[in-house]
mmCIF file of C-alpha atoms in Angstrom:
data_model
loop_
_atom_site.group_PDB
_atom_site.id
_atom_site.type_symbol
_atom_site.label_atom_id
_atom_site.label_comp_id
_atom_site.label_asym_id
_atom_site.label_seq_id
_atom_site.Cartn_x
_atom_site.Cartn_y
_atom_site.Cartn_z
ATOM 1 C CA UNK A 23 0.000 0.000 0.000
ATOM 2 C CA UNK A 24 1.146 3.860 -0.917
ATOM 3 C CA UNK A 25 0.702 5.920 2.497
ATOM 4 C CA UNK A 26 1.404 9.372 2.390
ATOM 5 C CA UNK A 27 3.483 11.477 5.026
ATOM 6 C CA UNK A 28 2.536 14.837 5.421
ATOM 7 C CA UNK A 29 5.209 17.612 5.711
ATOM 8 C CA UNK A 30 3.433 19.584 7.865
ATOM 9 C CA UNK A 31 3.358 23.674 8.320
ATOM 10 C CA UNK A 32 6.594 23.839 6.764
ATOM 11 C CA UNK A 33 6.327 21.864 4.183
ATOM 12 C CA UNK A 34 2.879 22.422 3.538
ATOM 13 C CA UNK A 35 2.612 22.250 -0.140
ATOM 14 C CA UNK A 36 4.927 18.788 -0.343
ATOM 15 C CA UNK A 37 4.089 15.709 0.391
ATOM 16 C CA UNK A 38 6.075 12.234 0.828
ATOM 17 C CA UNK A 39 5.209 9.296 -1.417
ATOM 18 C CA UNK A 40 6.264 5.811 0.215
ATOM 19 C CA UNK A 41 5.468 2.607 -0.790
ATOM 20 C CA UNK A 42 6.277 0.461 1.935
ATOM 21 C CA UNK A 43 8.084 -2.891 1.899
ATOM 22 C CA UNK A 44 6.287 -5.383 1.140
ATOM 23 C CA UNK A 45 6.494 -9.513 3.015
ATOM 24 C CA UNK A 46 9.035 -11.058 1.415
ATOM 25 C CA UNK A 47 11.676 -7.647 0.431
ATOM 26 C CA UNK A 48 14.774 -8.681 -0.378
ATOM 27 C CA UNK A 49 17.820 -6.603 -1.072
ATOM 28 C CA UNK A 50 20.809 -7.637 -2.742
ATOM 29 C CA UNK A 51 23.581 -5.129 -1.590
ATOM 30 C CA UNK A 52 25.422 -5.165 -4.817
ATOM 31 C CA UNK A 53 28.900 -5.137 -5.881
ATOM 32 C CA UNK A 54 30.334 -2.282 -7.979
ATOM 33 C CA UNK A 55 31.949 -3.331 -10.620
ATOM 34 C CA UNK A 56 35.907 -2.182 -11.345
ATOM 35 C CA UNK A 57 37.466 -3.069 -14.710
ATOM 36 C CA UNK A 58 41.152 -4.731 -14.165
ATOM 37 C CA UNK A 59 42.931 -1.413 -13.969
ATOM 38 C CA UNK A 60 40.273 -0.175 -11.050
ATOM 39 C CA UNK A 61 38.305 2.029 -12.623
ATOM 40 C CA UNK A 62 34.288 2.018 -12.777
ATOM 41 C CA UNK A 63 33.095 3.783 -15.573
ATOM 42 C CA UNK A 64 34.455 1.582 -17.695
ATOM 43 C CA UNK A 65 32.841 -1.855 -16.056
ATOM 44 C CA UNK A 66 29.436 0.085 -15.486
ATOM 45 C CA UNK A 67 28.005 -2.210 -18.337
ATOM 46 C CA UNK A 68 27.903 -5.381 -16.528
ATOM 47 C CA UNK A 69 25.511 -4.117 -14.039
ATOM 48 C CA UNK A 70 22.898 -4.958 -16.604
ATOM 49 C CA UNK A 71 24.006 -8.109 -15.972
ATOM 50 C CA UNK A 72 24.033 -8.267 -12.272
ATOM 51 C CA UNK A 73 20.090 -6.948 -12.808
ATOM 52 C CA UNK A 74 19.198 -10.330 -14.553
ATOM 53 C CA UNK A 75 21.241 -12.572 -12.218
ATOM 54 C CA UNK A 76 19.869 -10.580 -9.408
ATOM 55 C CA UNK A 77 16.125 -11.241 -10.728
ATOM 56 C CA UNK A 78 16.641 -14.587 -11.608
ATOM 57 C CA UNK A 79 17.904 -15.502 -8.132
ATOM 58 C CA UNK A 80 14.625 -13.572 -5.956
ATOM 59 C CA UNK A 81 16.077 -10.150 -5.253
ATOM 60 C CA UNK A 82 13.382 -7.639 -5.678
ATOM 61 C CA UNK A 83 15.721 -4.363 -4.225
ATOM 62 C CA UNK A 84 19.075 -3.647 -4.513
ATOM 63 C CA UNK A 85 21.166 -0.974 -2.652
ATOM 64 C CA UNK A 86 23.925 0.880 -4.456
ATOM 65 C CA UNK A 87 26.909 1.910 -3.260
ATOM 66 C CA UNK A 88 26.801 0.576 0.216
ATOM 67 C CA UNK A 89 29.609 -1.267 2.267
ATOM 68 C CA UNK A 90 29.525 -4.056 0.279
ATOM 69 C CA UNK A 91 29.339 -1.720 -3.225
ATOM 70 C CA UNK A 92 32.907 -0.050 -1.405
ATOM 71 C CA UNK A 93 31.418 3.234 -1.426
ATOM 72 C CA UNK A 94 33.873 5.574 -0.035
ATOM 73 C CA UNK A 95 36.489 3.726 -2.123
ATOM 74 C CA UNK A 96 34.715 5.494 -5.038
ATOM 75 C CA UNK A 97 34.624 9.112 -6.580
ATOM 76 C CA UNK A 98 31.517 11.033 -6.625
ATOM 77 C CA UNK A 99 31.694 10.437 -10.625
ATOM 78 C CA UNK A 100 31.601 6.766 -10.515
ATOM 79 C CA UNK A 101 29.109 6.502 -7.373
ATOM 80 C CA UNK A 102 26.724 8.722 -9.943
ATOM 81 C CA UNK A 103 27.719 6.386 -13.165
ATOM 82 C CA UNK A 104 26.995 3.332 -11.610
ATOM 83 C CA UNK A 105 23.430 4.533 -10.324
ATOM 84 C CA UNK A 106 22.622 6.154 -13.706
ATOM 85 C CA UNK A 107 23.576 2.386 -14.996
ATOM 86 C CA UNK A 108 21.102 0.842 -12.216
ATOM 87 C CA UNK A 109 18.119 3.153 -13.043
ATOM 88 C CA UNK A 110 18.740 2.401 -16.503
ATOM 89 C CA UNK A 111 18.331 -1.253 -16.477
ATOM 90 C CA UNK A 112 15.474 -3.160 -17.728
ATOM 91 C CA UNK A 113 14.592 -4.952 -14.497
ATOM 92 C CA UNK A 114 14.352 -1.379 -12.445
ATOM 93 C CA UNK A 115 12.400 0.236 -15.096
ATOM 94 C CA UNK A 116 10.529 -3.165 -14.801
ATOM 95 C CA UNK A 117 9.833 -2.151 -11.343
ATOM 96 C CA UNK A 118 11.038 -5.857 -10.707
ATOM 97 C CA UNK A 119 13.684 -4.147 -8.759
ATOM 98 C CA UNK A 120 13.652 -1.338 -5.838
ATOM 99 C CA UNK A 121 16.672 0.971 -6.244
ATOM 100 C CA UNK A 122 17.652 2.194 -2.889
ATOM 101 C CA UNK A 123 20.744 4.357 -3.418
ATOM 102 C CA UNK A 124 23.349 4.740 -0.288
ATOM 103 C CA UNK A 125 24.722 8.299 -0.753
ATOM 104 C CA UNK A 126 27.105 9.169 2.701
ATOM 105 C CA UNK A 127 29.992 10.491 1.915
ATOM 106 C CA UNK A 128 32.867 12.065 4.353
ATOM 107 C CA UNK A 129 32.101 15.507 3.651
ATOM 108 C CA UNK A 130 28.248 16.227 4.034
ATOM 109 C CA UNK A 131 28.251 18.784 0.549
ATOM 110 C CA UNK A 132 28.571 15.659 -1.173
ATOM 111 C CA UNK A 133 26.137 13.690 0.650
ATOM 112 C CA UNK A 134 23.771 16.098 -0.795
ATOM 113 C CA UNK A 135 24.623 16.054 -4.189
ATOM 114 C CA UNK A 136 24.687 12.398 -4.122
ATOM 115 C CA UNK A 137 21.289 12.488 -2.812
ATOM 116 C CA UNK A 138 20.383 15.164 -5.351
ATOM 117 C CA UNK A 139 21.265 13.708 -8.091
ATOM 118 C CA UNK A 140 19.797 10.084 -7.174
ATOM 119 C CA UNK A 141 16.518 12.030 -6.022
ATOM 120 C CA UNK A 142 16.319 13.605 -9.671
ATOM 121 C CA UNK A 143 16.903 9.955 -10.807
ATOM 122 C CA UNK A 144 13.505 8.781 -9.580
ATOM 123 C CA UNK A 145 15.167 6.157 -6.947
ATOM 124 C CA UNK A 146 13.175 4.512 -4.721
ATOM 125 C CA UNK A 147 14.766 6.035 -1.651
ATOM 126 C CA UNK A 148 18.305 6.988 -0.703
ATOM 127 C CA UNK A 149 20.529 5.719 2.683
ATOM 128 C CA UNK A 150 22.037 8.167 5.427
ATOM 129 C CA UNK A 151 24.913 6.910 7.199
ATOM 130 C CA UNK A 152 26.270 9.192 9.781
ATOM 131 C CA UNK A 153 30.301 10.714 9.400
ATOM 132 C CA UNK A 154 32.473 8.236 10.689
ATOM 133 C CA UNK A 155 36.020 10.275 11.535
ATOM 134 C CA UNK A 156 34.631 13.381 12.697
ATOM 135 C CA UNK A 157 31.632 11.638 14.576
ATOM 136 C CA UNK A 158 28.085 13.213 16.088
ATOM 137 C CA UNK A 159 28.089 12.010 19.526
ATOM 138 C CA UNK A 160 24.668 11.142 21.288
ATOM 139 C CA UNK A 161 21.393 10.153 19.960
ATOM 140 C CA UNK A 162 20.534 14.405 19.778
ATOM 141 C CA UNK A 163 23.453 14.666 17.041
ATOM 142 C CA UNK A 164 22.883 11.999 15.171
ATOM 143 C CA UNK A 165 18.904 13.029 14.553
ATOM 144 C CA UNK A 166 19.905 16.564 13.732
ATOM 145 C CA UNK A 167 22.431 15.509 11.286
ATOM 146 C CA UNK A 168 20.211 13.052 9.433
ATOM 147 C CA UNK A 169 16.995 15.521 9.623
ATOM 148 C CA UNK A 170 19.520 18.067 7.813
ATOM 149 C CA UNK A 171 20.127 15.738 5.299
ATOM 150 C CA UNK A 172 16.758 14.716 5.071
ATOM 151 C CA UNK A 173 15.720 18.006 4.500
ATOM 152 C CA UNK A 174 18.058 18.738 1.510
ATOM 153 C CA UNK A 175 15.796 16.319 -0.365
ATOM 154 C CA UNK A 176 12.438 16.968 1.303
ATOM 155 C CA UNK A 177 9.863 15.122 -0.920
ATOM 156 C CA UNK A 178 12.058 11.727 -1.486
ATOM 157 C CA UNK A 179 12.167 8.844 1.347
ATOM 158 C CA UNK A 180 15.289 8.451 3.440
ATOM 159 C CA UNK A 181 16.664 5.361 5.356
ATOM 160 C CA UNK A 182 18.674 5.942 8.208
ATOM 161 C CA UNK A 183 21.767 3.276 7.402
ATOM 162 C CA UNK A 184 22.368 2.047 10.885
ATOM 163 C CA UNK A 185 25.637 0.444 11.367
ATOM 164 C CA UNK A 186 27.576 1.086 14.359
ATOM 165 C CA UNK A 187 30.573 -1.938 13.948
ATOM 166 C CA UNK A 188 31.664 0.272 10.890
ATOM 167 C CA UNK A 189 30.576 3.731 12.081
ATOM 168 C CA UNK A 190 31.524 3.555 15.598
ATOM 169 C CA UNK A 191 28.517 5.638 16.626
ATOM 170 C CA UNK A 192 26.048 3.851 18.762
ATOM 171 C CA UNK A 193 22.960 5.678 19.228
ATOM 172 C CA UNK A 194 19.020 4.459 19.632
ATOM 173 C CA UNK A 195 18.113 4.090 16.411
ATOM 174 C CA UNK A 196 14.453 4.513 17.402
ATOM 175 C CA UNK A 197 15.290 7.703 19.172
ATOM 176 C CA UNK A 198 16.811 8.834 16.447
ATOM 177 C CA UNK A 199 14.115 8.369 14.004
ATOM 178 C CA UNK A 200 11.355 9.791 15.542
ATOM 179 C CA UNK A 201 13.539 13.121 16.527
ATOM 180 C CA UNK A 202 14.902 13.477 12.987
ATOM 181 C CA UNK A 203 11.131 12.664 11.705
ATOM 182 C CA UNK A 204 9.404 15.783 13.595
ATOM 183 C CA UNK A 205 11.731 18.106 11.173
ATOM 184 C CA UNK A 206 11.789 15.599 8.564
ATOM 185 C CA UNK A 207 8.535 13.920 7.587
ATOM 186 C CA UNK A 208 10.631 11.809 4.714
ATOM 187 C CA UNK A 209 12.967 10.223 7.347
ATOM 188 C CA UNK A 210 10.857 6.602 6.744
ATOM 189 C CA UNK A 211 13.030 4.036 7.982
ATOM 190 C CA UNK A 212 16.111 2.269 8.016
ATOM 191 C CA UNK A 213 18.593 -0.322 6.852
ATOM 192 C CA UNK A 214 19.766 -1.987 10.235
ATOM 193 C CA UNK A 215 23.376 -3.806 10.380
ATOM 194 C CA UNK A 216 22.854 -4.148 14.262
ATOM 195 C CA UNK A 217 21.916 -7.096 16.702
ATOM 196 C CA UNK A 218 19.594 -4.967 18.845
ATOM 197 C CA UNK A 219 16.792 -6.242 18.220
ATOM 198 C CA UNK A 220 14.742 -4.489 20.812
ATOM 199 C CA UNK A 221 16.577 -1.310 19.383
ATOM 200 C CA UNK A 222 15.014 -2.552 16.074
ATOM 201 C CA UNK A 223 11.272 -3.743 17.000
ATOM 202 C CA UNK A 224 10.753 -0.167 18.843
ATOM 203 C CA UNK A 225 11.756 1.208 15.487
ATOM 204 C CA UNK A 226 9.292 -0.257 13.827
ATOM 205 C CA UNK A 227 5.966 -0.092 16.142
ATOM 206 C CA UNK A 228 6.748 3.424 15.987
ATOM 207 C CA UNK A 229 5.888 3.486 12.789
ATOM 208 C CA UNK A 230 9.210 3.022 10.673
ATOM 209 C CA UNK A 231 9.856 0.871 7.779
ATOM 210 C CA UNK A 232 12.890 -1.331 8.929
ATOM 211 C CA UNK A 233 14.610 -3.580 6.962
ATOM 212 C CA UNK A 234 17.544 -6.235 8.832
ATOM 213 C CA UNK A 235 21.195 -5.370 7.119
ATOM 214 C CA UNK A 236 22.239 -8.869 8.143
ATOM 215 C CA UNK A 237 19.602 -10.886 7.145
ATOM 216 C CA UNK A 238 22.136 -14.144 6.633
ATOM 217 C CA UNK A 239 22.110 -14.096 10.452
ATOM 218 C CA UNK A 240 19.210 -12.487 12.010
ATOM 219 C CA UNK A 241 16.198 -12.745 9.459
ATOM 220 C CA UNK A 242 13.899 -14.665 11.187
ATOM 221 C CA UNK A 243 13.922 -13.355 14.397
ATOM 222 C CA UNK A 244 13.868 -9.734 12.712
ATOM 223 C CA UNK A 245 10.045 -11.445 10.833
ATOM 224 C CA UNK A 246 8.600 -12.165 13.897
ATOM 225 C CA UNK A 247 9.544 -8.741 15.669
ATOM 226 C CA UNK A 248 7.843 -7.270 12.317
ATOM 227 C CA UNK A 249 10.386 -6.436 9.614
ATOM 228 C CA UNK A 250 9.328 -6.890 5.999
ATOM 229 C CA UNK A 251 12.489 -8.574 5.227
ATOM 230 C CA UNK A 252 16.484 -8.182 4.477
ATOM 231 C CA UNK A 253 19.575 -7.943 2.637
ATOM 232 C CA UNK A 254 21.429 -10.879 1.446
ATOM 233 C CA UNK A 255 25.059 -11.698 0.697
ATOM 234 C CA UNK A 256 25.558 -15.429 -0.362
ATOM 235 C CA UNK A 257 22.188 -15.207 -1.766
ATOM 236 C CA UNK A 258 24.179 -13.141 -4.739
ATOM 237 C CA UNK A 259 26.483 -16.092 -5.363
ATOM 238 C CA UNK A 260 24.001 -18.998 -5.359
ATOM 239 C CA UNK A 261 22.880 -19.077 -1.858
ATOM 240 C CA UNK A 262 19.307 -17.708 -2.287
ATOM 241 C CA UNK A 263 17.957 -20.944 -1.953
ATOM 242 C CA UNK A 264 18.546 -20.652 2.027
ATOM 243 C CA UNK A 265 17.659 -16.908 2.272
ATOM 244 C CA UNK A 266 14.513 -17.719 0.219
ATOM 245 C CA UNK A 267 13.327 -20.758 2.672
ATOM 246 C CA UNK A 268 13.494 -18.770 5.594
ATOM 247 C CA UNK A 269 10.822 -16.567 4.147
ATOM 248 C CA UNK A 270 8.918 -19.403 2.954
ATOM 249 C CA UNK A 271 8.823 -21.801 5.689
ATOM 250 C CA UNK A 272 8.042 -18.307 7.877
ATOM 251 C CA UNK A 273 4.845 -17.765 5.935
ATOM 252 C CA UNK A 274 3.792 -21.582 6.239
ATOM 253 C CA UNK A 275 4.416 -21.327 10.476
ATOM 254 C CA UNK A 276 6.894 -23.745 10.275
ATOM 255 C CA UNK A 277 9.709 -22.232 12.458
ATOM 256 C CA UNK A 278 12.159 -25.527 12.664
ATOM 257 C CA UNK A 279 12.426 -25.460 9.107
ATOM 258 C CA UNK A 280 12.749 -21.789 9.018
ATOM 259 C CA UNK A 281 15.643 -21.704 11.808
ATOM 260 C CA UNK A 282 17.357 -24.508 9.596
ATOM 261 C CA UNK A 283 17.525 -22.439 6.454
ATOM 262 C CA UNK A 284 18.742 -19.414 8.573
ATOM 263 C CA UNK A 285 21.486 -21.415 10.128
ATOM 264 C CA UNK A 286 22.393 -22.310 6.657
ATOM 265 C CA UNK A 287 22.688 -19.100 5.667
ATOM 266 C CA UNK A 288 24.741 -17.674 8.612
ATOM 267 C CA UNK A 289 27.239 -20.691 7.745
ATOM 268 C CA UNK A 290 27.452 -19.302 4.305
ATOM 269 C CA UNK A 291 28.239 -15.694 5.606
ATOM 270 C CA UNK A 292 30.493 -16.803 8.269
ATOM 271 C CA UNK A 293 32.410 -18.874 5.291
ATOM 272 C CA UNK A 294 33.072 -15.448 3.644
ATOM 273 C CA UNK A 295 33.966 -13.384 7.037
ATOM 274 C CA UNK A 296 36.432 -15.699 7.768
ATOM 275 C CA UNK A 297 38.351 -15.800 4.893
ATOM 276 C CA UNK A 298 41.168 -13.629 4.935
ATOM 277 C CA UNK A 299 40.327 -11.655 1.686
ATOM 278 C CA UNK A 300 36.933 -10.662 3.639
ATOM 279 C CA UNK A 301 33.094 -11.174 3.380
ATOM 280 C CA UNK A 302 33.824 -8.305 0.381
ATOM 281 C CA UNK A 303 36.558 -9.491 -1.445
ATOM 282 C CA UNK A 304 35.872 -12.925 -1.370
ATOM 283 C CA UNK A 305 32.526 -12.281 -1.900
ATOM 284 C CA UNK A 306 32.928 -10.045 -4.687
ATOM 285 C CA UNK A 307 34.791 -13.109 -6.243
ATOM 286 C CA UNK A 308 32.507 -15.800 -5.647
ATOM 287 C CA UNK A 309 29.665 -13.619 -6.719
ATOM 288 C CA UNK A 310 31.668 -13.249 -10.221
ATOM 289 C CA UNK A 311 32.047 -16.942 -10.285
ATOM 290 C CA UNK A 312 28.541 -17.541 -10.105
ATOM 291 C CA UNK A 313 27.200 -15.157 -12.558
ATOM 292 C CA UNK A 314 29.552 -17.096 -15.265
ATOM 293 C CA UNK A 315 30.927 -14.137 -16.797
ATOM 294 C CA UNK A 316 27.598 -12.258 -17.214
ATOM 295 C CA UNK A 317 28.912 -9.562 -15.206
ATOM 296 C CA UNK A 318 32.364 -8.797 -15.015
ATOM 297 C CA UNK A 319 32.892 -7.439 -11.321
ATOM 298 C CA UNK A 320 36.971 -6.846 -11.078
ATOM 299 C CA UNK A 321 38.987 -6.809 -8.201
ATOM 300 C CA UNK A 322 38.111 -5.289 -4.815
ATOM 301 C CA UNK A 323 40.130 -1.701 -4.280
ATOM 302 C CA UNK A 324 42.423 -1.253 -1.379
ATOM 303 C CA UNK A 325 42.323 -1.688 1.733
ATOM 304 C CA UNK A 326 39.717 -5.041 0.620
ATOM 305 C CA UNK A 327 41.572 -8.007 -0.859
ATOM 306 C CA UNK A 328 41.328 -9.493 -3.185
ATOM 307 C CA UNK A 329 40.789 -13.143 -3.913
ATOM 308 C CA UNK A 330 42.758 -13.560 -7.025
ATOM 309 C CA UNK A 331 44.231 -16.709 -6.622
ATOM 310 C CA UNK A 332 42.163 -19.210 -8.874
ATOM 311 C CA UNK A 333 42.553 -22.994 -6.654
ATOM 312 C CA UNK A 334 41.925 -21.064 -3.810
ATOM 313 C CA UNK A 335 38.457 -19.958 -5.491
ATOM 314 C CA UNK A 336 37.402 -22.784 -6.470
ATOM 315 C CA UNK A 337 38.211 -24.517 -2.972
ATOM 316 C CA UNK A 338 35.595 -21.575 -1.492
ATOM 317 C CA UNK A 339 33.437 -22.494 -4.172
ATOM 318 C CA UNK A 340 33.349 -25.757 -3.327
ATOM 319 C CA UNK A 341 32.982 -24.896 0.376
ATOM 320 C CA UNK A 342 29.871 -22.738 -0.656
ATOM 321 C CA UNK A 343 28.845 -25.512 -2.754
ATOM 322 C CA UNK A 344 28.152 -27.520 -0.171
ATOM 323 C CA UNK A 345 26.140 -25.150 1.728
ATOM 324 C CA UNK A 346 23.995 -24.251 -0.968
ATOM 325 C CA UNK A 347 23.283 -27.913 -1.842
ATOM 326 C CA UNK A 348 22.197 -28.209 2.190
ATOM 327 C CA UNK A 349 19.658 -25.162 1.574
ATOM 328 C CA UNK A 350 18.083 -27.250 -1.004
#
C-alpha cells in the first residue's frame, strides 16, 4: 500500500510518497563493478548483468553503493555512473527491482549532491549513514544531522543506514528516528546492520519501515519482531535458496524449518567473514564466479583483498557448494 506522510506547516505544499516494503523484500547489496585497472566507468556495463542474475535468483531491491558496493572507495563520478547504470536497467524500469541508493559520503556537501542527483533519478529512496572520523556524539546529534540531510531532499524517502561496527557511533536508532522525523517527515526508515533487536522492533511499532542489514544471520527473528524482510550476501552467489526458505517456511508457520535455512545461511556468511580476503573481497569473487561471466565485477580496491588466486576460489566455491546444496 502507498501511504502518504505529510510535511506539515513547513512543508505544507509537499508531500512524501512511500510505498512500503512489502512480506518477502529482499535486497541484494550489490557489488560495484571495477574493470582490471580499477576504474568504474568503464565496467558500469555489466551491471545490466548483475540486474538479470539478481532477478533470476529472488532479489526484488538492490542498494547501491553501500559497504559491500565499497562506497567511499569510489569518486563522486563513478558513485553517480553506476546509479545512472542501475536506473537504466530493464529490471528497475521493470519495477522488478527497488533501487535504494546509499549516498554518505565524508564531507556532508557531497552527501547532498549524491542524494540530489539520485533524487532527480527517480530512486526509490536513498541511505544516510552518519560521518564516521569526525563523529556526532549522542542520539541528539545523530537526529539533527540526518533531519539536515533529510531536508536537503524533502519530498524523497530516506533510510537511516544504521551500522555502528563500521561507524563507531552507537545511538538508539528509534530515538533517532522519531527526533529526525518531527523536522523531517521523509525520514521513513532504516537499513539496520545491528543485533539490537529491541533497538530494532521499537523502530518499527513506531511506525518506521525497517529492513535487517544482516539478514544471513538475524532474518527470522527480525520477521517475527515485524520487519518486511532483508539484505542478502551469499544469496548473490548462489545461496538464495537458504535466504529464500526462511521466508517461505516463515509464511507456512513452520519455524524448525525456518531456523534450519537461517542457520544455513549464517554458515554461508560466516564462510566469507572468515576468509582472509573478507566477506567483500571474497565475496565479490565468488559472486563473479557464479554469474559465469555475465557480469564482469573486477577486483576489490584497497584496503579489501582481493581473492585472485584461482585454486583457492574454487576450494571456497566448493565450500559454498556444499552449503547451498544443504539449503536445497
Amino acid at each position: 500500500a502507498v501511504f502518504i506522510l505529510e510535511a506539515g506547516a513547513l512543508w505544507e505544499s509537499m508531500t512524501v510518497q512511500w510505498q512500503r516494503f512489502a512480506k518477502g523484500t529482499l535486497v541484494a547489496p550489490v557489488h560495484s563493478p571495477f574493470s582490471a585497472g580499477g576504474g568504474a566507468s568503464a565496467a558500469c556495463a555489466s551491471i545490466a548483468g548483475q540486474a538479470r542474475y539478481l532477478v533470476a535468483e529472488g532479489f526484488n531491491a538492490v542498494f547501491v553503493c553501500g559497504t559491500n558496493g565499497e562506497s567511499f572507495s569510489c569518486s563522486l563520478a563513478e558513485r553517480k555512473a553506476m546509479l545512472e547504470m542501475w536506473m537504466s536497467t530493464e529490471e528497475v524500469r521493470a519495477k522488478k527491482l527497488r533501487v535504494l541508493a546509499h549516498v554518505s559520503c565524508l564531507a556532508p556537501p557531497e552527501t547532498v549532491e549524491l542524494a540530489r542527483h539520485a533524487a532527480a533519478l527517480g530512486v526509490d529512496a536513498v541511505s544516510y549513514m552518519v560521518p564516521c572520523f569526525f563523529k556526532p556524539v549522542g542520539d541528539a546529534a545523530v537526529a539533527k544531522m540526518l533531519a539536515d540531510f533529510a531536508l536537503a531532499v524533502p519530498t524523497t524517502p530516506v533510510l537511516f543506514y544504521h551500522f555502528p561496527d563500521m561507524t563507531g557511533v552507537a545511538c538508539s536508532m528509534e530515538r533517532v528516528l522519531v527526533a529526525a522525523r518531527e523536522a523531517a517527515p521523509n525520514v521513513v526508515g532504516a537499513k539496520f546492520t545491528h543485533n539490537d533487536l529491541a533497538d530494532m522492533q521499537a523502530s518499527i511499532r513506531a511506525g518506521f519501515d525497517v529492513l535487517i542489514g544482516s539478514g544471513d544471520e538475524l532474518l527470522l527473528p527480525s520477521l517475527v519482531l515485524g520487519t518486511a524482510g532483508g539484505f542478502s550476501v551469499p544469496g548473490m552467489m548462489g545461496g538464495n535458496r537458504a535466504i529464500l526458505g526462511i521466508f517461505e517456511a516463515y509464511e507456512r508457520g513452520d519455524l524448525a524449518a525456518a531456523a534450519e535455512y537461517q542457520d544455513t545461511a549464517r554458515q554461508m556468511l560466516g564462510l566469507l567473514k572468515r576468509h582472509p580476503a573478507g566477506f567483500v573481497g571474497a565475496g565479490k569473487a565468488l559472486a563473479e564466479r557464479a554469474m559465469g561471466g555475465a557480469a564482469p565485477l573486477g577486483p576489490p580496491r584497497p584496503p579489501i583483498s582481493a581473492l585472485s588466486d584461482a585454486a583457492e576460489l574454487e576450494r571456497l566455491a566448493a565450500e559454498m557448494g556444499r552449503l547451498i546444496e544443504k539449503a536445497r
